Amino acid sequence: MKLAVVWFRNALRIHDNPVLSWAYESENADFILPIYIFEEEIQQKSTQNMGEQRLRFQFDCVENLHQNLKNKLDLDLHVFSGDCLEVLESIREQLQPFEVILLKEYSTNPRDRKQSELIGKKLINTNPTWSIKSFPSTQTILDIEAIVGSPGYKPPKSMKDMVRLFKIEFGDYENIIFETNDPNPSSNERKQDVSVNSKYQVSLDKIRSSLSTAGYFRGGENEAITRLEKKVISQNDYVNSFNKPKSISTNIQGNPMEPTTTGLSPYISTGCLSIRRLWNSCSEIQQSGEHTVPPVSIQGQIMFREMFYLLSRSVDNWDQDSGNPQCKEIEWGELNHALLDSWDSGQTGFPLIDAMMRQLNATGWMHHLGRHAVSCFLTRGQLWQNWTHGRDIFERKLIDSDWALNNGNWLWLAGVAPFSMPYYRIYNPCPDSKSSLNVETKDAEFIRYWVPELAEFPSKYIFEPHLAPLHIQESAGCLIGTDYPNPIIDRKESRKKNLQSFKHSLEKLR
Ligand SMILES: Cc1cc2nc3c(=O)[nH]c(=O)nc-3n(C[C@H](O)[C@H](O)[C@H](O)COP(=O)(O)OP(=O)(O)OC[C@H]3O[C@@H](n4cnc5c(N)ncnc54)[C@H](O)[C@@H]3O)c2cc1C
């Protein structure tokens, strides 16, 4: 009797899931055991590695996966919390009667890879009835391992390189419709699941009661499909005219929570939405008329994502400041806890930065240009802090937290990578209507919502409120320095000083 253990990690979905489809359809599996492992103690609001919103969102995804597996395929998802190897060891005895094949998604993340290696060594190699099978292209369109291992592969530096690669791989790549594979319960005899017990098993109901209440984005495959339909499939004009650098960073007018971009990143990074499904939807719509193209189109965004997956697998120490061939080792300032804490908690005295960081804290999400603003501010712009400090905070809090993408984008914004914007292009954290951060400045609704202390401030002063005369502060009911912080830094001075420091650091590296 053959048993397929389907280990869900970063593909929390039923649709277009090659791992699940293989288990469901292959003659090499008679039974299925779907599992998910939370790698931390999670009966609390947040953990060391996951902030409240990220943990709650992840849980939503697992809960929805559990429901969908039950309702659509009549399979029970077994959920555990603990060290992966220990969890698998704890069910090994009960799986004695089976020939077990452990199915897992391919991952570029070194932590996942190390874990798989350990499991291979300690569990698979020591149990003749166990084997392991890894599936490429579960999280990406490209087969990352195959591309980085191919002769002549060079790490891509730009969208031009990516377009070249996509043309070689797929030809007319913008119009391609990729094959997707959904398990079809009606065409197959339903495969039965098996049941196991373990001290690491957790009750979903119990966990739910310990978590934060829902934020703006609810996790799960159902939500992912609903958002895909609402923002993409039903919006031909939106898709065909999508132009990322022109999108407004302060969200939809009238709804300071709803992104002007697709808002699909949390669903893509947890694998609730297949990246191929999104690509295909865009290809179909683009065939209806004129459309934007990479790098600004939605497909262009997906290609940036693929680029970072390639880099994260092929560049040594991708997440490090040193020993990373794609990172110039700039002499950043000593870690300054007070500055970092003000940034983290949205208390810098720069309303745009604070509004963005408070949105991150409350919802786990921020627009791409908002991320530009706050990461530039923390590093080469104003606070002169090492990018890895901001990276760590993002990793913990973002509901779309993704190791390959988060590191890649921080390298980009800190100005240290070959694909970075020039280090001297610094965003003004107090933008006007012409800023390339695309901030809505007329009503400044986003700032009023996220920084309610400034709700009554006139728009003229709201991005730099300490410059408002005292009588205006009084009539707005907010005294700067008392009700809202003074700026933690002189932005013009720090900009000047940091530009010099960056230049000196670069000269030393030559
Ligand atoms: C400092 C910094 C850190 C970031 N960390 C993350 C992260 O941990 N996880 C994450 O998913 N994105 C990250 N991004 C990239 C980007 O900001 C988000 O993917 C995007 O804002 C998500 O919103 P959306 O789904 O509406 O994007 P859309 O514009 O609608 O794009 C569609 C999809 O394309 C992908 N994408 C878009 N922009 C990028 C990009 N610059 N790089 C790679 N993929 C992209 C995402 O999967 C996104 O969902 C980061 C950006 C910066 C500047």
PDB file of C-alpha atoms in Angstrom, residues 101-376:
ATOM      1  CA  ILE A 101       6.385   9.006  -0.371  1.00  0.00           C
ATOM      2  CA  LEU A 102       6.835  12.488   1.087  1.00  0.00           C
ATOM      3  CA  LEU A 103       5.803  15.095  -1.493  1.00  0.00           C
ATOM      4  CA  LYS A 104       7.042  18.626  -1.102  1.00  0.00           C
ATOM      5  CA  GLU A 105       7.154  21.883  -3.001  1.00  0.00           C
ATOM      6  CA  TYR A 106      10.452  23.100  -4.385  1.00  0.00           C
ATOM      7  CA  SER A 107      11.766  26.099  -2.461  1.00  0.00           C
ATOM      8  CA  THR A 108      14.658  28.521  -2.948  1.00  0.00           C
ATOM      9  CA  ASN A 109      14.624  29.501   0.717  1.00  0.00           C
ATOM     10  CA  PRO A 110      17.801  28.165   2.408  1.00  0.00           C
ATOM     11  CA  ARG A 111      15.899  27.432   5.600  1.00  0.00           C
ATOM     12  CA  ASP A 112      13.447  25.154   3.760  1.00  0.00           C
ATOM     13  CA  ARG A 113      16.306  23.587   1.846  1.00  0.00           C
ATOM     14  CA  LYS A 114      18.314  22.869   4.970  1.00  0.00           C
ATOM     15  CA  GLN A 115      15.261  21.359   6.585  1.00  0.00           C
ATOM     16  CA  SER A 116      14.626  19.101   3.578  1.00  0.00           C
ATOM     17  CA  GLU A 117      18.246  18.006   3.627  1.00  0.00           C
ATOM     18  CA  LEU A 118      17.999  17.118   7.307  1.00  0.00           C
ATOM     19  CA  ILE A 119      14.771  15.218   6.750  1.00  0.00           C
ATOM     20  CA  GLY A 120      16.427  13.381   3.871  1.00  0.00           C
ATOM     21  CA  LYS A 121      19.364  12.429   6.048  1.00  0.00           C
ATOM     22  CA  LYS A 122      17.595  11.578   9.289  1.00  0.00           C
ATOM     23  CA  LEU A 123      14.253  10.223   8.138  1.00  0.00           C
ATOM     24  CA  ILE A 124      14.298   9.145   4.524  1.00  0.00           C
ATOM     25  CA  ASN A 125      17.751   7.554   4.389  1.00  0.00           C
ATOM     26  CA  THR A 126      17.164   5.628   7.596  1.00  0.00           C
ATOM     27  CA  ASN A 127      13.729   4.286   6.651  1.00  0.00           C
ATOM     28  CA  PRO A 128      13.775   2.031   3.581  1.00  0.00           C
ATOM     29  CA  THR A 129       9.998   2.377   3.173  1.00  0.00           C
ATOM     30  CA  TRP A 130      10.201   6.189   2.857  1.00  0.00           C
ATOM     31  CA  SER A 131      11.133   8.284  -0.162  1.00  0.00           C
ATOM     32  CA  ILE A 132      10.887  11.963  -1.006  1.00  0.00           C
ATOM     33  CA  LYS A 133       9.796  13.806  -4.163  1.00  0.00           C
ATOM     34  CA  SER A 134      10.166  17.521  -4.808  1.00  0.00           C
ATOM     35  CA  PHE A 135       8.025  19.472  -7.302  1.00  0.00           C
ATOM     36  CA  PRO A 136       9.455  22.375  -9.314  1.00  0.00           C
ATOM     37  CA  SER A 137       7.392  25.374 -10.451  1.00  0.00           C
ATOM     38  CA  THR A 138       4.885  25.229  -7.619  1.00  0.00           C
ATOM     39  CA  GLN A 139       5.551  28.822  -6.580  1.00  0.00           C
ATOM     40  CA  THR A 140       6.984  30.161  -9.824  1.00  0.00           C
ATOM     41  CA  ILE A 141       6.417  29.971 -13.545  1.00  0.00           C
ATOM     42  CA  LEU A 142      10.021  29.108 -14.309  1.00  0.00           C
ATOM     43  CA  ASP A 143      11.677  25.927 -13.136  1.00  0.00           C
ATOM     44  CA  ILE A 144      14.198  27.841 -11.028  1.00  0.00           C
ATOM     45  CA  GLU A 145      16.548  24.935 -10.332  1.00  0.00           C
ATOM     46  CA  ALA A 146      16.708  23.977 -14.009  1.00  0.00           C
ATOM     47  CA  ILE A 147      17.355  27.556 -15.177  1.00  0.00           C
ATOM     48  CA  VAL A 148      20.112  28.341 -12.668  1.00  0.00           C
ATOM     49  CA  GLY A 149      21.741  24.998 -13.437  1.00  0.00           C
ATOM     50  CA  SER A 150      21.621  25.448 -17.211  1.00  0.00           C
ATOM     51  CA  PRO A 151      24.848  26.085 -19.147  1.00  0.00           C
ATOM     52  CA  GLY A 152      25.476  29.772 -19.739  1.00  0.00           C
ATOM     53  CA  TYR A 153      23.110  30.941 -16.975  1.00  0.00           C
ATOM     54  CA  LYS A 154      23.981  34.392 -15.654  1.00  0.00           C
ATOM     55  CA  PRO A 155      22.057  36.077 -12.844  1.00  0.00           C
ATOM     56  CA  PRO A 156      19.572  38.489 -14.487  1.00  0.00           C
ATOM     57  CA  LYS A 157      20.158  42.183 -13.807  1.00  0.00           C
ATOM     58  CA  SER A 158      17.150  43.813 -15.386  1.00  0.00           C
ATOM     59  CA  MET A 159      13.785  43.351 -17.016  1.00  0.00           C
ATOM     60  CA  LYS A 160      15.570  43.191 -20.374  1.00  0.00           C
ATOM     61  CA  ASP A 161      17.351  40.041 -19.202  1.00  0.00           C
ATOM     62  CA  MET A 162      14.053  38.605 -18.006  1.00  0.00           C
ATOM     63  CA  VAL A 163      12.295  39.318 -21.290  1.00  0.00           C
ATOM     64  CA  ARG A 164      15.127  37.565 -23.119  1.00  0.00           C
ATOM     65  CA  LEU A 165      14.831  34.569 -20.808  1.00  0.00           C
ATOM     66  CA  PHE A 166      11.035  34.373 -21.129  1.00  0.00           C
ATOM     67  CA  LYS A 167      11.295  34.548 -24.928  1.00  0.00           C
ATOM     68  CA  ILE A 168      13.775  31.667 -24.947  1.00  0.00           C
ATOM     69  CA  GLU A 169      11.642  29.612 -22.589  1.00  0.00           C
ATOM     70  CA  PHE A 170       8.172  30.412 -23.915  1.00  0.00           C
ATOM     71  CA  GLY A 171       8.409  32.229 -27.251  1.00  0.00           C
ATOM     72  CA  ASP A 172       5.390  34.564 -27.475  1.00  0.00           C
ATOM     73  CA  TYR A 173       5.436  34.817 -23.690  1.00  0.00           C
ATOM     74  CA  GLU A 174       2.905  37.645 -23.255  1.00  0.00           C
ATOM     75  CA  ASN A 175       0.147  35.599 -24.880  1.00  0.00           C
ATOM     76  CA  ILE A 176       1.028  32.232 -23.510  1.00  0.00           C
ATOM     77  CA  ILE A 177      -1.555  30.319 -21.500  1.00  0.00           C
ATOM     78  CA  PHE A 178       0.163  27.884 -19.174  1.00  0.00           C
ATOM     79  CA  GLU A 179      -1.339  24.511 -18.498  1.00  0.00           C
ATOM     80  CA  THR A 180      -2.745  24.292 -15.003  1.00  0.00           C
ATOM     81  CA  ASN A 181      -3.712  21.146 -13.238  1.00  0.00           C
ATOM     82  CA  ASP A 182      -6.614  20.964 -10.794  1.00  0.00           C
ATOM     83  CA  PRO A 183      -7.484  17.661  -9.126  1.00  0.00           C
ATOM     84  CA  ASN A 184     -10.792  16.554 -10.580  1.00  0.00           C
ATOM     85  CA  PRO A 185     -12.768  14.510  -8.074  1.00  0.00           C
ATOM     86  CA  SER A 186     -15.410  13.395 -10.575  1.00  0.00           C
ATOM     87  CA  SER A 187     -12.965  11.896 -13.070  1.00  0.00           C
ATOM     88  CA  ASN A 188     -11.230   9.781 -10.488  1.00  0.00           C
ATOM     89  CA  GLU A 189     -12.062   7.375  -7.820  1.00  0.00           C
ATOM     90  CA  ARG A 190     -11.713   9.385  -4.631  1.00  0.00           C
ATOM     91  CA  LYS A 191      -8.518   8.568  -2.816  1.00  0.00           C
ATOM     92  CA  GLN A 192      -8.891   7.967   0.862  1.00  0.00           C
ATOM     93  CA  ASP A 193      -6.909   9.755   3.473  1.00  0.00           C
ATOM     94  CA  VAL A 194      -5.373   8.114   6.511  1.00  0.00           C
ATOM     95  CA  SER A 195      -5.542   9.385  10.045  1.00  0.00           C
ATOM     96  CA  VAL A 196      -2.664   9.870  12.455  1.00  0.00           C
ATOM     97  CA  ASN A 197      -2.242  11.079  16.007  1.00  0.00           C
ATOM     98  CA  SER A 198       0.624  13.079  17.360  1.00  0.00           C
ATOM     99  CA  LYS A 199       1.392  15.171  20.412  1.00  0.00           C
ATOM    100  CA  TYR A 200       2.259  17.943  17.940  1.00  0.00           C
ATOM    101  CA  GLN A 201      -1.215  18.001  16.408  1.00  0.00           C
ATOM    102  CA  VAL A 202      -3.146  21.217  17.042  1.00  0.00           C
ATOM    103  CA  SER A 203      -6.808  22.140  17.108  1.00  0.00           C
ATOM    104  CA  LEU A 204      -7.725  24.845  14.613  1.00  0.00           C
ATOM    105  CA  ASP A 205     -10.568  26.076  16.826  1.00  0.00           C
ATOM    106  CA  LYS A 206      -8.241  26.564  19.766  1.00  0.00           C
ATOM    107  CA  ILE A 207      -5.721  28.495  17.688  1.00  0.00           C
ATOM    108  CA  ARG A 208      -8.393  30.679  16.130  1.00  0.00           C
ATOM    109  CA  SER A 209      -9.492  31.858  19.560  1.00  0.00           C
ATOM    110  CA  SER A 210      -5.971  32.998  20.464  1.00  0.00           C
ATOM    111  CA  LEU A 211      -5.377  35.092  17.347  1.00  0.00           C
ATOM    112  CA  SER A 212      -6.033  38.698  16.433  1.00  0.00           C
ATOM    113  CA  THR A 213      -9.370  39.434  14.875  1.00  0.00           C
ATOM    114  CA  ALA A 214      -9.503  39.716  11.108  1.00  0.00           C
ATOM    115  CA  GLY A 215      -7.591  42.500   9.411  1.00  0.00           C
ATOM    116  CA  TYR A 216      -8.456  44.040   6.046  1.00  0.00           C
ATOM    117  CA  PHE A 217      -7.092  41.103   4.063  1.00  0.00           C
ATOM    118  CA  ARG A 218      -8.529  37.707   4.945  1.00  0.00           C
ATOM    119  CA  GLY A 219      -6.344  34.773   4.037  1.00  0.00           C
ATOM    120  CA  GLY A 220      -7.214  31.680   2.030  1.00  0.00           C
ATOM    121  CA  GLU A 221      -7.740  30.298  -1.442  1.00  0.00           C
ATOM    122  CA  ASN A 222     -11.385  31.393  -1.607  1.00  0.00           C
ATOM    123  CA  GLU A 223     -10.435  34.997  -0.880  1.00  0.00           C
ATOM    124  CA  ALA A 224      -7.614  34.746  -3.419  1.00  0.00           C
ATOM    125  CA  ILE A 225      -9.964  33.630  -6.191  1.00  0.00           C
ATOM    126  CA  THR A 226     -12.533  36.287  -5.259  1.00  0.00           C
ATOM    127  CA  ARG A 227      -9.880  39.021  -5.385  1.00  0.00           C
ATOM    128  CA  LEU A 228      -8.500  37.698  -8.672  1.00  0.00           C
ATOM    129  CA  GLU A 229     -11.971  37.883 -10.193  1.00  0.00           C
ATOM    130  CA  LYS A 230     -12.774  41.309  -8.739  1.00  0.00           C
ATOM    131  CA  LYS A 231      -9.478  43.045  -9.516  1.00  0.00           C
ATOM    132  CA  VAL A 232      -8.285  41.242 -12.658  1.00  0.00           C
ATOM    133  CA  ILE A 233     -10.656  38.893 -14.495  1.00  0.00           C
ATOM    134  CA  SER A 234     -13.580  41.334 -14.556  1.00  0.00           C
ATOM    135  CA  GLN A 235     -11.420  44.386 -15.291  1.00  0.00           C
ATOM    136  CA  ASN A 236     -10.144  44.342 -18.874  1.00  0.00           C
ATOM    137  CA  ASP A 237      -9.331  48.057 -18.956  1.00  0.00           C
ATOM    138  CA  TYR A 238      -7.575  47.922 -15.599  1.00  0.00           C
ATOM    139  CA  VAL A 239      -5.339  45.059 -16.741  1.00  0.00           C
ATOM    140  CA  ASN A 240      -4.632  46.472 -20.193  1.00  0.00           C
ATOM    141  CA  SER A 241      -3.721  49.911 -18.844  1.00  0.00           C
ATOM    142  CA  PHE A 242      -1.894  48.693 -15.700  1.00  0.00           C
ATOM    143  CA  ASN A 243       1.144  50.893 -15.215  1.00  0.00           C
ATOM    144  CA  LYS A 244       2.865  50.156 -11.919  1.00  0.00           C
ATOM    145  CA  PRO A 245       5.042  53.291 -11.543  1.00  0.00           C
ATOM    146  CA  LYS A 246       1.904  55.414 -12.055  1.00  0.00           C
ATOM    147  CA  SER A 247      -0.207  53.622  -9.437  1.00  0.00           C
ATOM    148  CA  ILE A 248      -1.186  55.712  -6.418  1.00  0.00           C
ATOM    149  CA  SER A 249       0.616  54.680  -3.244  1.00  0.00           C
ATOM    150  CA  THR A 250      -2.013  56.056  -0.867  1.00  0.00           C
ATOM    151  CA  ASN A 251      -4.672  53.556  -1.899  1.00  0.00           C
ATOM    152  CA  ILE A 252      -8.100  54.068  -3.446  1.00  0.00           C
ATOM    153  CA  GLN A 253      -9.742  57.427  -2.836  1.00  0.00           C
ATOM    154  CA  GLY A 254     -12.563  56.791  -0.360  1.00  0.00           C
ATOM    155  CA  ASN A 255     -11.063  53.521   0.895  1.00  0.00           C
ATOM    156  CA  PRO A 256      -7.676  53.983   2.601  1.00  0.00           C
ATOM    157  CA  MET A 257      -7.356  50.187   2.929  1.00  0.00           C
ATOM    158  CA  GLU A 258      -7.849  49.109  -0.685  1.00  0.00           C
ATOM    159  CA  PRO A 259      -4.773  49.006  -2.947  1.00  0.00           C
ATOM    160  CA  THR A 260      -4.708  50.637  -6.368  1.00  0.00           C
ATOM    161  CA  THR A 261      -2.611  47.674  -7.521  1.00  0.00           C
ATOM    162  CA  THR A 262      -4.079  44.151  -7.444  1.00  0.00           C
ATOM    163  CA  GLY A 263      -3.468  43.477  -3.744  1.00  0.00           C
ATOM    164  CA  LEU A 264      -2.797  39.841  -4.669  1.00  0.00           C
ATOM    165  CA  SER A 265       0.670  39.592  -3.112  1.00  0.00           C
ATOM    166  CA  PRO A 266      -0.463  38.023   0.197  1.00  0.00           C
ATOM    167  CA  TYR A 267      -2.260  35.303  -1.749  1.00  0.00           C
ATOM    168  CA  ILE A 268       0.643  34.709  -4.102  1.00  0.00           C
ATOM    169  CA  SER A 269       3.265  34.540  -1.361  1.00  0.00           C
ATOM    170  CA  THR A 270       1.281  32.023   0.680  1.00  0.00           C
ATOM    171  CA  GLY A 271       0.514  30.127  -2.498  1.00  0.00           C
ATOM    172  CA  CYS A 272      -3.262  30.560  -2.080  1.00  0.00           C
ATOM    173  CA  LEU A 273      -3.188  31.794  -5.655  1.00  0.00           C
ATOM    174  CA  SER A 274      -1.243  30.056  -8.402  1.00  0.00           C
ATOM    175  CA  ILE A 275       1.052  32.485 -10.201  1.00  0.00           C
ATOM    176  CA  ARG A 276       0.184  30.711 -13.465  1.00  0.00           C
ATOM    177  CA  ARG A 277      -3.499  31.387 -12.895  1.00  0.00           C
ATOM    178  CA  LEU A 278      -2.778  35.117 -12.565  1.00  0.00           C
ATOM    179  CA  TRP A 279      -0.503  35.101 -15.628  1.00  0.00           C
ATOM    180  CA  ASN A 280      -3.120  33.262 -17.712  1.00  0.00           C
ATOM    181  CA  SER A 281      -5.861  35.718 -16.708  1.00  0.00           C
ATOM    182  CA  CYS A 282      -3.666  38.599 -17.887  1.00  0.00           C
ATOM    183  CA  SER A 283      -2.758  36.832 -21.158  1.00  0.00           C
ATOM    184  CA  GLU A 284      -6.428  36.231 -21.954  1.00  0.00           C
ATOM    185  CA  ILE A 285      -7.388  39.841 -21.232  1.00  0.00           C
ATOM    186  CA  GLN A 286      -4.418  41.294 -23.094  1.00  0.00           C
ATOM    187  CA  GLN A 287      -5.553  39.517 -26.232  1.00  0.00           C
ATOM    188  CA  SER A 288      -8.656  41.737 -26.181  1.00  0.00           C
ATOM    189  CA  GLY A 289      -6.788  44.899 -27.199  1.00  0.00           C
ATOM    190  CA  GLU A 290      -3.854  47.208 -26.687  1.00  0.00           C
ATOM    191  CA  HIS A 291      -2.071  46.762 -23.420  1.00  0.00           C
ATOM    192  CA  THR A 292       0.936  47.846 -21.407  1.00  0.00           C
ATOM    193  CA  VAL A 293       4.003  45.609 -21.418  1.00  0.00           C
ATOM    194  CA  PRO A 294       6.791  44.643 -18.972  1.00  0.00           C
ATOM    195  CA  PRO A 295       8.206  46.177 -16.856  1.00  0.00           C
ATOM    196  CA  VAL A 296       5.049  48.209 -16.056  1.00  0.00           C
ATOM    197  CA  SER A 297       2.289  45.640 -16.813  1.00  0.00           C
ATOM    198  CA  ILE A 298       0.995  43.048 -14.335  1.00  0.00           C
ATOM    199  CA  GLN A 299       2.964  40.399 -16.219  1.00  0.00           C
ATOM    200  CA  GLY A 300       5.994  42.648 -15.756  1.00  0.00           C
ATOM    201  CA  GLN A 301       5.453  42.516 -11.987  1.00  0.00           C
ATOM    202  CA  ILE A 302       5.301  38.740 -12.129  1.00  0.00           C
ATOM    203  CA  MET A 303       8.567  38.744 -14.077  1.00  0.00           C
ATOM    204  CA  PHE A 304      10.258  40.832 -11.362  1.00  0.00           C
ATOM    205  CA  ARG A 305       9.105  38.184  -8.961  1.00  0.00           C
ATOM    206  CA  GLU A 306      10.622  35.423 -11.112  1.00  0.00           C
ATOM    207  CA  MET A 307      13.839  37.437 -11.349  1.00  0.00           C
ATOM    208  CA  PHE A 308      14.166  37.572  -7.574  1.00  0.00           C
ATOM    209  CA  TYR A 309      13.515  33.852  -7.297  1.00  0.00           C
ATOM    210  CA  LEU A 310      16.335  33.182  -9.767  1.00  0.00           C
ATOM    211  CA  LEU A 311      18.676  35.546  -7.934  1.00  0.00           C
ATOM    212  CA  SER A 312      17.796  34.198  -4.519  1.00  0.00           C
ATOM    213  CA  ARG A 313      18.804  30.711  -5.673  1.00  0.00           C
ATOM    214  CA  SER A 314      21.937  31.653  -7.570  1.00  0.00           C
ATOM    215  CA  VAL A 315      23.502  34.484  -5.559  1.00  0.00           C
ATOM    216  CA  ASP A 316      25.502  33.429  -2.499  1.00  0.00           C
ATOM    217  CA  ASN A 317      24.344  34.971   0.788  1.00  0.00           C
ATOM    218  CA  TRP A 318      21.336  36.618  -0.861  1.00  0.00           C
ATOM    219  CA  ASP A 319      20.055  37.799   2.502  1.00  0.00           C
ATOM    220  CA  GLN A 320      23.382  39.106   3.795  1.00  0.00           C
ATOM    221  CA  ASP A 321      25.066  42.478   3.823  1.00  0.00           C
ATOM    222  CA  SER A 322      28.480  40.915   3.386  1.00  0.00           C
ATOM    223  CA  GLY A 323      29.687  37.993   1.300  1.00  0.00           C
ATOM    224  CA  ASN A 324      26.867  38.754  -1.122  1.00  0.00           C
ATOM    225  CA  PRO A 325      28.205  39.498  -4.620  1.00  0.00           C
ATOM    226  CA  GLN A 326      25.048  41.498  -5.367  1.00  0.00           C
ATOM    227  CA  CYS A 327      25.452  43.788  -2.356  1.00  0.00           C
ATOM    228  CA  LYS A 328      27.878  46.668  -2.002  1.00  0.00           C
ATOM    229  CA  GLU A 329      29.054  46.709   1.575  1.00  0.00           C
ATOM    230  CA  ILE A 330      28.234  50.256   2.584  1.00  0.00           C
ATOM    231  CA  GLU A 331      29.411  51.483   5.986  1.00  0.00           C
ATOM    232  CA  TRP A 332      25.994  51.977   7.511  1.00  0.00           C
ATOM    233  CA  GLY A 333      25.645  53.635  10.898  1.00  0.00           C
ATOM    234  CA  GLU A 334      25.572  51.755  14.204  1.00  0.00           C
ATOM    235  CA  LEU A 335      22.173  50.222  14.944  1.00  0.00           C
ATOM    236  CA  ASN A 336      20.210  53.037  16.606  1.00  0.00           C
ATOM    237  CA  HIS A 337      17.325  51.451  18.500  1.00  0.00           C
ATOM    238  CA  ALA A 338      15.530  54.729  19.117  1.00  0.00           C
ATOM    239  CA  LEU A 339      15.495  55.632  15.416  1.00  0.00           C
ATOM    240  CA  LEU A 340      14.530  52.112  14.376  1.00  0.00           C
ATOM    241  CA  ASP A 341      11.710  51.952  16.933  1.00  0.00           C
ATOM    242  CA  SER A 342      10.291  55.305  15.794  1.00  0.00           C
ATOM    243  CA  TRP A 343      10.300  54.058  12.209  1.00  0.00           C
ATOM    244  CA  ASP A 344       8.812  50.689  13.156  1.00  0.00           C
ATOM    245  CA  SER A 345       5.976  52.143  15.213  1.00  0.00           C
ATOM    246  CA  GLY A 346       5.120  55.041  12.882  1.00  0.00           C
ATOM    247  CA  GLN A 347       6.338  57.788  15.199  1.00  0.00           C
ATOM    248  CA  THR A 348       9.003  59.536  13.122  1.00  0.00           C
ATOM    249  CA  GLY A 349       7.217  62.870  12.831  1.00  0.00           C
ATOM    250  CA  PHE A 350       7.088  62.380   9.038  1.00  0.00           C
ATOM    251  CA  PRO A 351       3.393  61.779   8.374  1.00  0.00           C
ATOM    252  CA  LEU A 352       3.777  59.855   5.106  1.00  0.00           C
ATOM    253  CA  ILE A 353       6.326  57.485   6.642  1.00  0.00           C
ATOM    254  CA  ASP A 354       4.231  57.092   9.788  1.00  0.00           C
ATOM    255  CA  ALA A 355       0.990  56.500   7.869  1.00  0.00           C
ATOM    256  CA  MET A 356       2.656  53.798   5.762  1.00  0.00           C
ATOM    257  CA  MET A 357       4.209  52.071   8.783  1.00  0.00           C
ATOM    258  CA  ARG A 358       0.949  52.237  10.738  1.00  0.00           C
ATOM    259  CA  GLN A 359      -0.861  50.691   7.789  1.00  0.00           C
ATOM    260  CA  LEU A 360       1.729  47.904   7.834  1.00  0.00           C
ATOM    261  CA  ASN A 361       1.228  47.390  11.568  1.00  0.00           C
ATOM    262  CA  ALA A 362      -2.561  47.319  11.318  1.00  0.00           C
ATOM    263  CA  THR A 363      -3.039  45.335   8.100  1.00  0.00           C
ATOM    264  CA  GLY A 364       0.277  43.677   7.214  1.00  0.00           C
ATOM    265  CA  TRP A 365       0.334  45.335   3.789  1.00  0.00           C
ATOM    266  CA  MET A 366       1.729  48.465   2.118  1.00  0.00           C
ATOM    267  CA  HIS A 367       1.776  49.721  -1.486  1.00  0.00           C
ATOM    268  CA  HIS A 368       4.994  49.172  -3.413  1.00  0.00           C
ATOM    269  CA  LEU A 369       5.816  52.902  -3.563  1.00  0.00           C
ATOM    270  CA  GLY A 370       5.061  53.200   0.145  1.00  0.00           C
ATOM    271  CA  ARG A 371       7.664  50.465   0.646  1.00  0.00           C
ATOM    272  CA  HIS A 372       9.997  52.548  -1.505  1.00  0.00           C
ATOM    273  CA  ALA A 373       9.409  55.594   0.680  1.00  0.00           C
ATOM    274  CA  VAL A 374       9.945  53.891   4.038  1.00  0.00           C
ATOM    275  CA  SER A 375      12.917  51.748   2.993  1.00  0.00           C
ATOM    276  CA  CYS A 376      14.718  54.676   1.387  1.00  0.00           C
TER     277      CYS A 376
END
